[in-house]
Coordinates of C-alpha atoms in Angstrom, one line a residue:
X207 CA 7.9 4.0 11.3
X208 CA 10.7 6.8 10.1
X209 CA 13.3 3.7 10.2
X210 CA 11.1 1.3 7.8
X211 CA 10.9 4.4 5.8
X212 CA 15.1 4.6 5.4
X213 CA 15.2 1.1 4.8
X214 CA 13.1 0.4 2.0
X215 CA 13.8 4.1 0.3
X216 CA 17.7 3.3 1.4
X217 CA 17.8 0.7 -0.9
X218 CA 16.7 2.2 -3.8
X219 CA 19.9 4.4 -3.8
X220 CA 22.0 1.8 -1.8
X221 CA 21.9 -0.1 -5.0
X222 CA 23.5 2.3 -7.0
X223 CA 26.6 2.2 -5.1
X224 CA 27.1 -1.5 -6.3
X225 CA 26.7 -0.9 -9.8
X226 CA 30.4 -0.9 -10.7
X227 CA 31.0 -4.2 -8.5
X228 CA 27.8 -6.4 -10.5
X229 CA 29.4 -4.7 -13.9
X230 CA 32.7 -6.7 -13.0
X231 CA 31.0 -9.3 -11.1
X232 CA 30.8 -13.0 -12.3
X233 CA 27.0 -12.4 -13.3
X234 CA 28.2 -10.5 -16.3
X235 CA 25.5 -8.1 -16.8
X236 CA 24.9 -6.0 -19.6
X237 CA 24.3 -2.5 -19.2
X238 CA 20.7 -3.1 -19.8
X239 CA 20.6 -5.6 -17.0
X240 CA 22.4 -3.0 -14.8
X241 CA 19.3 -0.7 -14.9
X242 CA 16.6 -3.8 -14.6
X243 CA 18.8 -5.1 -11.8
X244 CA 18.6 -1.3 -10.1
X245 CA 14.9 -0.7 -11.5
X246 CA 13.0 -4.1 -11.0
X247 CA 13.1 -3.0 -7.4
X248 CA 11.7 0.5 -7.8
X249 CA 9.3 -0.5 -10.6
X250 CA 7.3 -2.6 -8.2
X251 CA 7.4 -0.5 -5.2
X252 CA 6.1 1.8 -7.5
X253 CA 3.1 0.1 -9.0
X254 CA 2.7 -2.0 -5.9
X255 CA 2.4 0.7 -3.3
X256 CA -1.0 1.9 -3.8
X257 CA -2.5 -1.7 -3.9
X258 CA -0.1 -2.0 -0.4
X259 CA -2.0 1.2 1.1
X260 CA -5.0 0.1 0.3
X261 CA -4.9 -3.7 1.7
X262 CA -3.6 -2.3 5.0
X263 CA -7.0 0.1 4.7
X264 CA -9.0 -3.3 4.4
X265 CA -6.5 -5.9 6.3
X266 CA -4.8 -3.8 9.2
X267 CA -2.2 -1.4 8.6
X268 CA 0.1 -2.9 11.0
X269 CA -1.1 -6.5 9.9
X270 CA -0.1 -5.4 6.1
X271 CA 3.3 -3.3 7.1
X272 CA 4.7 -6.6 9.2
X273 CA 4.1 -9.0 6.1
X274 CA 5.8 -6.3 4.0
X275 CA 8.6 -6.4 6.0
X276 CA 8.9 -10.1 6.1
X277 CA 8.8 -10.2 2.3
X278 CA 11.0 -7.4 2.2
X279 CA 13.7 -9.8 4.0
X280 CA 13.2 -12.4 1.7
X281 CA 13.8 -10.8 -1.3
X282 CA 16.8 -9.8 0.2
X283 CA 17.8 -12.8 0.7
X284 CA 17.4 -14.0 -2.5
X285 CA 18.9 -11.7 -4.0
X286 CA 22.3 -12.0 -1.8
X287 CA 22.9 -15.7 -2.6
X288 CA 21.7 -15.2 -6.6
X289 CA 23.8 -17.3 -8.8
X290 CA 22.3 -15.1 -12.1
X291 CA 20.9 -12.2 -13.1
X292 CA 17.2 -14.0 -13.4
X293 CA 17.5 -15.1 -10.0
X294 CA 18.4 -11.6 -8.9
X295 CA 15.4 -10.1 -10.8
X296 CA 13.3 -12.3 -8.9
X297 CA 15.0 -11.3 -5.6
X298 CA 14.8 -7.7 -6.4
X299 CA 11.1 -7.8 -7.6
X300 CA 10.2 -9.6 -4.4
X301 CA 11.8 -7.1 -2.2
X302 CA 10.0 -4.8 -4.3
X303 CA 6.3 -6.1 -3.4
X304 CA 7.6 -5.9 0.4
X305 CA 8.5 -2.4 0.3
X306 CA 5.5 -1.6 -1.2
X307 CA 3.5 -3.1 1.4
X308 CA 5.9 -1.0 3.8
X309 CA 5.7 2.2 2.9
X310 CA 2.1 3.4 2.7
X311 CA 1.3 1.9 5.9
X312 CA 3.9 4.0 7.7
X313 CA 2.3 6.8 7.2
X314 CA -1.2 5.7 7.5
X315 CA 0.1 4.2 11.2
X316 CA 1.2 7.3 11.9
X317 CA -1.6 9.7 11.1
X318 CA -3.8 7.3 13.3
X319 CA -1.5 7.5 16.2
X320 CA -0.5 10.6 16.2
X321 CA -2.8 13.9 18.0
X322 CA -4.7 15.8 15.0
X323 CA -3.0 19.3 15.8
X324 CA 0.5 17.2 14.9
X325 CA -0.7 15.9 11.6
X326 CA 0.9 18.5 10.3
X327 CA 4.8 18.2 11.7
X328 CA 4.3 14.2 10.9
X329 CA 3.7 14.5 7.4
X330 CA 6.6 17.1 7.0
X331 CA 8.4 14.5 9.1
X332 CA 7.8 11.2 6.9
X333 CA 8.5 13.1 4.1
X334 CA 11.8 14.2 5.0
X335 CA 12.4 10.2 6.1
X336 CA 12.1 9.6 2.5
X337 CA 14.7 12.1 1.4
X338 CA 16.7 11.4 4.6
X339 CA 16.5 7.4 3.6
X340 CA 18.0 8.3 0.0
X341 CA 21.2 9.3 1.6
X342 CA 21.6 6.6 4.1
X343 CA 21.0 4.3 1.6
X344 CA 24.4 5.8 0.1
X345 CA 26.3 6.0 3.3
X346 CA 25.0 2.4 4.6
X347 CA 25.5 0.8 1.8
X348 CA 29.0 2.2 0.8
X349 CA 29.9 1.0 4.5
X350 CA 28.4 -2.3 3.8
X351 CA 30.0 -2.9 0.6
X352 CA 34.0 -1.7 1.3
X353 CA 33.8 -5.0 2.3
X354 CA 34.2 -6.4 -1.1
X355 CA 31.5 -7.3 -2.3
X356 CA 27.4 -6.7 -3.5
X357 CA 26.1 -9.7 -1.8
X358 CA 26.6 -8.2 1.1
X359 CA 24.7 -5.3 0.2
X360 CA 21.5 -7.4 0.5
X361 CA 22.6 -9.6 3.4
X362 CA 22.9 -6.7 6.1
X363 CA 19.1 -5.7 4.8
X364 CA 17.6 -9.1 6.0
X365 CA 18.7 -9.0 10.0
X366 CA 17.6 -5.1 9.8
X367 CA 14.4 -5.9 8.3
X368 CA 13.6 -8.7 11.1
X369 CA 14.8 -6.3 14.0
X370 CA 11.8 -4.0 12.2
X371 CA 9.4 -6.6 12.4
X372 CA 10.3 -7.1 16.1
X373 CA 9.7 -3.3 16.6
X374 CA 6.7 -2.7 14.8
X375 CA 5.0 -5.9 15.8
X376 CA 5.8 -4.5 20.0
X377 CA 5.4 -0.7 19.3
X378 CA 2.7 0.3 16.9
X379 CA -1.1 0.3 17.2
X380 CA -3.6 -1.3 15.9
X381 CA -5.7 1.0 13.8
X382 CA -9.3 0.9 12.1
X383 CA -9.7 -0.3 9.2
X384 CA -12.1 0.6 5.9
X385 CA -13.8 -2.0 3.4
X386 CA -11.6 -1.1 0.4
X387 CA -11.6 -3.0 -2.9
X388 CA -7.8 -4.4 -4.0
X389 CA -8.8 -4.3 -8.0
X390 CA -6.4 -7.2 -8.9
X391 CA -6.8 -6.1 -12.5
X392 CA -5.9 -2.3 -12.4
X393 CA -3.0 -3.6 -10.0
X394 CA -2.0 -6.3 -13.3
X395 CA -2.3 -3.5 -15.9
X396 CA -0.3 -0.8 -13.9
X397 CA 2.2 -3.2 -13.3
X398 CA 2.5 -4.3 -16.7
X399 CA 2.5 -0.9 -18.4
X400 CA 4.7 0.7 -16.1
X401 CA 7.4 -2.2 -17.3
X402 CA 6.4 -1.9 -20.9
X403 CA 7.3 1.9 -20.8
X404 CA 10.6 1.0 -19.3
X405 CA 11.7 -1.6 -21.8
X406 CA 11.5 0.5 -24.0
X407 CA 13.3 2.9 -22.8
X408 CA 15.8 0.7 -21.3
X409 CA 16.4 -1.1 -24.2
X410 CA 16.8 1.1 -26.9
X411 CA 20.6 1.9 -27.2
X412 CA 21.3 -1.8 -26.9
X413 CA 18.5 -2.9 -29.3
X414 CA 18.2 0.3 -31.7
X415 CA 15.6 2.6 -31.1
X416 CA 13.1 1.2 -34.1
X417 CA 13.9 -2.6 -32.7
X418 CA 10.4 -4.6 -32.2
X419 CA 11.0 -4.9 -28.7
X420 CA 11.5 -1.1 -27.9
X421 CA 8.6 -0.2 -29.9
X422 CA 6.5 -3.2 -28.8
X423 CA 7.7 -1.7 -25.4
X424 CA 6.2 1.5 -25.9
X425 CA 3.1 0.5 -27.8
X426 CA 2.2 -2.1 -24.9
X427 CA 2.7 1.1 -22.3
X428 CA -0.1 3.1 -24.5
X429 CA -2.6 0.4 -24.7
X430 CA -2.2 -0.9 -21.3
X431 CA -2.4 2.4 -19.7
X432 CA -5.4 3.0 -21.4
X433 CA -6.5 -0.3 -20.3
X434 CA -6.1 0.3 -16.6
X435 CA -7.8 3.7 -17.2
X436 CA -10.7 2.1 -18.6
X437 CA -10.7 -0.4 -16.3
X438 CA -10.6 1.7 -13.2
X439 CA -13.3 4.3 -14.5
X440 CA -15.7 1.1 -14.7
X441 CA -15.1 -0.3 -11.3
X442 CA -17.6 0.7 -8.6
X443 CA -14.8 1.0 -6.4
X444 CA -11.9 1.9 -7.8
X445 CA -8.0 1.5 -6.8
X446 CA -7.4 5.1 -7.8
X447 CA -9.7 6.7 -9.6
X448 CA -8.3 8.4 -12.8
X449 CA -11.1 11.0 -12.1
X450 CA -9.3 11.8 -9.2
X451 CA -6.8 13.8 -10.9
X452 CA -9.3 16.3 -12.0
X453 CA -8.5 18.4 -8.6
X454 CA -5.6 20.6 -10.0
X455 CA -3.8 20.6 -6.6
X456 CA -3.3 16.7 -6.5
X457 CA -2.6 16.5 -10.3
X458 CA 0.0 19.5 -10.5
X459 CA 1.8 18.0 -6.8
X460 CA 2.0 14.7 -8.0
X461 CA 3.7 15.4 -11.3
X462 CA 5.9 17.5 -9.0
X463 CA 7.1 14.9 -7.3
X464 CA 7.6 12.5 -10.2
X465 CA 9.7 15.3 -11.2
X466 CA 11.7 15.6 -8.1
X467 CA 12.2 11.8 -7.7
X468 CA 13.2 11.7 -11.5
X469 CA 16.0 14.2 -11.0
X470 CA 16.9 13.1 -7.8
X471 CA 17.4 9.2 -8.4
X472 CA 18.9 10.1 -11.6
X473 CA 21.7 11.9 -9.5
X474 CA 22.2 9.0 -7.2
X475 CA 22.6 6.6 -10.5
X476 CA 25.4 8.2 -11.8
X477 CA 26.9 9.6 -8.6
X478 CA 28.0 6.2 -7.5
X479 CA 29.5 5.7 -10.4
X480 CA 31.1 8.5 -11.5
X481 CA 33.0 9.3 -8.0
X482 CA 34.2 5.6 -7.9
X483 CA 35.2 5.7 -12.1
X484 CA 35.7 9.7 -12.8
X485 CA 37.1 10.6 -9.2
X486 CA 39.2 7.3 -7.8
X487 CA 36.8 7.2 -5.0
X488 CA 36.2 3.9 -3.4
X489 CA 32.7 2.9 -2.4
X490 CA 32.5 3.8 1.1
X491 CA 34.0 7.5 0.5
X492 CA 31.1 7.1 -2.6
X493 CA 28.8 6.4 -0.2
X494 CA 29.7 9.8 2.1
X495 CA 30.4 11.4 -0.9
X496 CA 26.4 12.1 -1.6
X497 CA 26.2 13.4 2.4
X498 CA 26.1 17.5 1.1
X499 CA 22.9 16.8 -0.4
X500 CA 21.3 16.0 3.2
X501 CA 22.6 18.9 4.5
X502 CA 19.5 21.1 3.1
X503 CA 17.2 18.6 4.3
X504 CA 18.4 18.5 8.1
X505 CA 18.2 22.2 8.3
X506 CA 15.7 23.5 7.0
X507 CA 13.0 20.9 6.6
X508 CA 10.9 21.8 9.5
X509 CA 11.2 25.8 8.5
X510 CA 9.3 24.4 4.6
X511 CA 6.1 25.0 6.2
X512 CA 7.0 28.3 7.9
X513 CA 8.1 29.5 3.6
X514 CA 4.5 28.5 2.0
X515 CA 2.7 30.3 4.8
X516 CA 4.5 33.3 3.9
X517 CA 5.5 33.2 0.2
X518 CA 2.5 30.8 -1.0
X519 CA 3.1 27.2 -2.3
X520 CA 3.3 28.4 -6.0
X521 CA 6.8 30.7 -5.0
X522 CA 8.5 27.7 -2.8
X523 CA 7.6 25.1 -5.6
X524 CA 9.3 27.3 -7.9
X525 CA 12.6 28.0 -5.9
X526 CA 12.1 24.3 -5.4
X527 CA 12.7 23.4 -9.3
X528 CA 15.0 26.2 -10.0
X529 CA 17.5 25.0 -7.1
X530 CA 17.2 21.6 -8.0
X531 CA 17.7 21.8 -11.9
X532 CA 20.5 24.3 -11.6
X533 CA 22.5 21.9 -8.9
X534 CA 22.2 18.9 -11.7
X535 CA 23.2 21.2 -14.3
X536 CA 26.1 22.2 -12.2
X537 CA 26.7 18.6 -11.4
X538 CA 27.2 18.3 -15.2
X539 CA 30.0 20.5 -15.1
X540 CA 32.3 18.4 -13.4
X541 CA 35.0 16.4 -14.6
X542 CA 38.0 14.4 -13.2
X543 CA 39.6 17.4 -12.1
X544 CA 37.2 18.8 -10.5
X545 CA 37.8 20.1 -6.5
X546 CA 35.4 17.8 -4.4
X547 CA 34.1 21.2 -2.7
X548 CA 32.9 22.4 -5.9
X549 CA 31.4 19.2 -6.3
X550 CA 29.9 19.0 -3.0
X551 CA 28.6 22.5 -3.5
X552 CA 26.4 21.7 -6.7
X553 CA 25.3 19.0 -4.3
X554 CA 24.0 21.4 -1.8
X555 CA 21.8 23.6 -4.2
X556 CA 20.5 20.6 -5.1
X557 CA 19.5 19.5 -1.8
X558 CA 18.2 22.9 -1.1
X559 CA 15.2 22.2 -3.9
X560 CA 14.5 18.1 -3.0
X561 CA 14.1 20.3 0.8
X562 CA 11.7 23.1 -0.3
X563 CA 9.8 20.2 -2.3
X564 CA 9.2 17.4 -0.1
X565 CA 7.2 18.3 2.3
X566 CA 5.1 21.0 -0.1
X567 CA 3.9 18.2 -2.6
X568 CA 3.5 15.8 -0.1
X569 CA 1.3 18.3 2.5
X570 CA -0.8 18.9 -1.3
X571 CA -1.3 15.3 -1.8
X572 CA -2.4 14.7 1.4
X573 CA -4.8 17.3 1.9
X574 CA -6.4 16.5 -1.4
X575 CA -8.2 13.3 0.0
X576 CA -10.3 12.4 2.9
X577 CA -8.7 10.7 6.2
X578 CA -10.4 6.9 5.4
X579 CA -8.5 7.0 2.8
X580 CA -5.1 7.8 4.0
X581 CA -3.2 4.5 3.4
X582 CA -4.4 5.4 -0.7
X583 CA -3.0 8.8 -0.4
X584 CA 0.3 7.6 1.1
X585 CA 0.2 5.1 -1.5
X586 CA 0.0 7.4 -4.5
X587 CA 2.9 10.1 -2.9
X588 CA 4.9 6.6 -2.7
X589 CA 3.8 6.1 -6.4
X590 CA 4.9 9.4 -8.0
X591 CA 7.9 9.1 -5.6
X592 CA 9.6 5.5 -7.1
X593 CA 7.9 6.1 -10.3
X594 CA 9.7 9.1 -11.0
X595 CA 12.8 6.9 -9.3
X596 CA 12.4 4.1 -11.7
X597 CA 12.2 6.4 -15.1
X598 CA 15.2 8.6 -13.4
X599 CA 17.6 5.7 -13.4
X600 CA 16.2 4.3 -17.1
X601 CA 16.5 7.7 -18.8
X602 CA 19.5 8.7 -17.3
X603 CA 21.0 5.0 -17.5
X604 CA 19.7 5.1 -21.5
X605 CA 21.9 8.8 -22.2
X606 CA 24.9 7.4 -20.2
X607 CA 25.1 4.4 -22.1
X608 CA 24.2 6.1 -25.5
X609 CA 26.7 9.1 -25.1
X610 CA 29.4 7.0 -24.1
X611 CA 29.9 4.5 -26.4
X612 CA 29.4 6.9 -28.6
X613 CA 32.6 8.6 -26.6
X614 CA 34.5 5.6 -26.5
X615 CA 37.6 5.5 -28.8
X616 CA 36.3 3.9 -32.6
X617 CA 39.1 1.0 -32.5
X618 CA 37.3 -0.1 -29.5
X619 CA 34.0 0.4 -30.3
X620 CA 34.6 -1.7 -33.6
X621 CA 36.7 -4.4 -31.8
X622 CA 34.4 -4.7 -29.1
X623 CA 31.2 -3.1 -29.2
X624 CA 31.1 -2.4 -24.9
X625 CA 28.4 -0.6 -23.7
X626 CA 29.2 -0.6 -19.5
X627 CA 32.7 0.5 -18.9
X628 CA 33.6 -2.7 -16.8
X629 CA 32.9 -4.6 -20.4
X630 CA 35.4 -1.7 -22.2
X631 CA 38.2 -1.8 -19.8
X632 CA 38.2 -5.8 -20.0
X633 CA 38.5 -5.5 -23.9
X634 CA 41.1 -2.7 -23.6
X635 CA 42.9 -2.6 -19.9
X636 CA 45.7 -0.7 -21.2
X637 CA 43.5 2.4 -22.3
X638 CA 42.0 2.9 -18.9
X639 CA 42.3 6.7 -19.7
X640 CA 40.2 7.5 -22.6
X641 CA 37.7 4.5 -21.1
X642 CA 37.1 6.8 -18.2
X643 CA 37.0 10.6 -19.9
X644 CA 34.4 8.6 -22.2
X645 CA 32.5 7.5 -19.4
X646 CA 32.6 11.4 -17.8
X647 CA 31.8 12.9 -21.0
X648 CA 28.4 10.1 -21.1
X649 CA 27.7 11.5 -17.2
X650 CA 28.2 15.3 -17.6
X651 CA 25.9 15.1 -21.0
X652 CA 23.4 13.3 -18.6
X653 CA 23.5 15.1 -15.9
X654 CA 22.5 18.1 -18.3
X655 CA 19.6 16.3 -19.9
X656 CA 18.0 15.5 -16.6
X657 CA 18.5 19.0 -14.9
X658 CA 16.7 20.4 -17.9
X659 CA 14.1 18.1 -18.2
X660 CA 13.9 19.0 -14.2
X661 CA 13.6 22.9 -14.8
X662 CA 10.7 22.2 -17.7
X663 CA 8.6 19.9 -15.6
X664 CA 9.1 22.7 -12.5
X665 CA 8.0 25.1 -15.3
X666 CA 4.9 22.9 -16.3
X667 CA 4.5 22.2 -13.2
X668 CA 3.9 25.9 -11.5
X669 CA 2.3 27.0 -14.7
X670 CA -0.5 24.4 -14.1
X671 CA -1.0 25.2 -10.3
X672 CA -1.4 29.5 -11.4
X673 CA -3.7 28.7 -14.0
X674 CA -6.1 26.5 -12.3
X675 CA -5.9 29.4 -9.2
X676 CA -6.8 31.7 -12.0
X677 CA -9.4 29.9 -13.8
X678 CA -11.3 29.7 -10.2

């Protein structure tokens, strides 16, 4: 179960890695479609999952998880042998609906399997799987692609997702399972608002910010969200029941880890691609390059529950946000000169939050819902988890672009009008130097917004939990 975990969250950051390569590739993506080509996967993991947890409630869990990882293969394969970038979408968006029939049901195998006094150690586990498959997404896929090129990327995923299929269909068990409604319509309207919300944020520093399409975007996100709320209070059974978020421990842990996700995935975005543009670094030593931030996580994961026992989940959840928004803001500090170390370093704090966070939220989410429903609650950590992924990448991908064309030299700008810095350095080869500090300067100005943004929503965050404590 931990290894269809690393797979399916592994290529959520794998991707990143690749980014440079389908810049200069022959599909000649804009930046836009750099982020859809990234995103499309995460956005319907995202929306997906929750549907995914709750067919294996109805279907079989193990039934579910084995079709998941077929599709997952597929998609994958698609994607390898894509002649465009619509035929890539489609290949990432199908891989997408596989993960998302993967992940829940790991969990929800697990909890059944496992003895009730180790609940406890396996959710702490899983979670740290999901962390854990972040960075061996780097390290995999920067070994995968030294050799040359992204296609390969998604080839090595489709004979590791069949040797998964082979595992899971000899090893795990076959566990009970609970009439549970699918609501194809909530499923439509989450899936359709989530993707409204990111075109418009994806799209506005291409398209101006007061295009129709950005603020069809975001109007479309408002009206179907209210939609699917509507929708979902009406239903007799509902998907996930808006009310559900009433219970201030579930509603303040599960903007938690939207939060954590949105800083964390944001980091892996420009990493890739500012230690192969700002450092020199190829793609494999890209790839290793993100290792420091595991470091946290391999240590002292098991100790997380030990630190709420003693300081209280408010306190860790704290330390958790501070660490984390202080390492991205450190990130932000780095340029091209730069000693790795340091680098590495700012790395490490941030590791030591995603660690002290992980396992917290996820123990919160989990104990605010009742065991038949365990493949929903695995479903809606896996929500907040690539939902906060997804909006990571698009914000951070939207201040990137934004601050470095507005970086970039004016000759070239007016010459050229590049918004990736594959397209800038084809329009001006022999300025390879102020190409790249403009592209540092867009990544250190990012860096910063996120690890702010990461501090407030700790802030909001803990403020929330303390007041409802107090209120009682």
């Amino acid at each position: 179960m931990c290894a269809c975990v690393v797979l399916v969250v592994g290529m959520v950051a794998a991707i990143n890695l690749a980014v440079p390569m389908l810049a200069a590739s022959d599909l000649h993506p804009s930046a836009s479609a750099l982020i859809w080509i990234v995103d499309t996967y995460v956005i319907f993991f995202a929306c997906l999952v929750i549907p995914g947890g709750a067919a294996g409630d109805r279907f079989g869990r193990k039934g579910v998880l084995l079709a998941g990882l077929a599709l997952f293969a597929l998609g994958a394969l698609l994607s390898a042998i894509a002649p465009n970038v619509p035929f890539l979408l489609a290949g990432r968006a199908i891989t997408g609906i596989g993960a998302a029939a993967v992940l829940p049901n790991t969990l929800a195998v697990l909890l059944h399997a496992v003895p009730a006094e180790r609940t406890g150690v396996t959710i702490a586990t899983w979670a740290s799987m999901t962390g854990i498959g972040g960075v061996a997404g780097n390290a995999g896929g920067g070994a995968v692609l030294a050799g040359g090129s992204w296609r390969w990327l998604f080839a090595a995923a489709v004979p590791l997702s069949l040797v998964l299929v082979a595992l899971v269909a000899r090893i795990a068990p076959v566990s009970p399972r609970h009439e549970r409604p699918l609501s194809p319509l909530g499923t439509v309207l989450l899936v359709g608002a989530s993707v409204a919300l990111l075109l418009g944020i994806v799209e506005g520093p291409e398209a101006g910010w007061t295009s129709p399409i950005v603020l069809a975007g975001f109007a479309g996100s408002v009206v179907l969200f209210a939609l699917w709320t509507f929708v979902e209070l009406k239903a007799g059974h509902p998907l996930l029941d808006p009310r559900l978020f009433r219970v201030p421990t579930l509603r303040s842990a599960c903007l938690g880890m939207t939060a954590i996700f949105f800083g964390m995935f944001a980091l892996f975005y420009v990493n890739a691609s500012f230690l192969q543009y700002g450092k020199g670094f190829g793609v494999l030593p890209t790839g290793l390059g993100i290792i420091p931030l595991t470091v946290p996580v391999i240590l002292g994961a098991r100790h997380v529950g030990k630190a709420v026992q003693r300081f209280g989940v408010d306190v860790v959840v704290a330390i958790a946000f501070l660490s984390c928004g202080c390492g991205l803001i450190g990130l932000s500090t780095s340029d091209a000169s730069t000693p790795y170390p340091v680098y590495a370093a700012w790395l490490v704090v941030t590791g030591i939050g995603v660690t002290l966070a992980l396992p917290t939220l996820s123990a919160a989410i989990s104990g605010s819902l009742p065991p038949a429903q365990a493949g929903v609650g695995a479903g809606l950590q896996a929500t907040t988890r690539e939902f906060g992924s997804a909006l990571g990448v698009a914000v951070i991908g939207t201040v990137l672009t934004g601050r470095f064309v507005a970086a970039l030299p004016s000759d070239i700008r007016a010459d050229h009008d590049p918004h990736t810095v594959a397209q800038a350095l084809a329009a001006a080869p022999g300025r390879s130097p102020e190409v790249i500090s403009a592209f540092v300067t867009g990544a250190s100005t990012a860096l910063r917004v996120i690890g702010v943004s990461v501090l407030v929503l700790g802030a909001l965050v803990v403020l929330q939990s303390r007041l409802s404590r107090t209120i009682k």
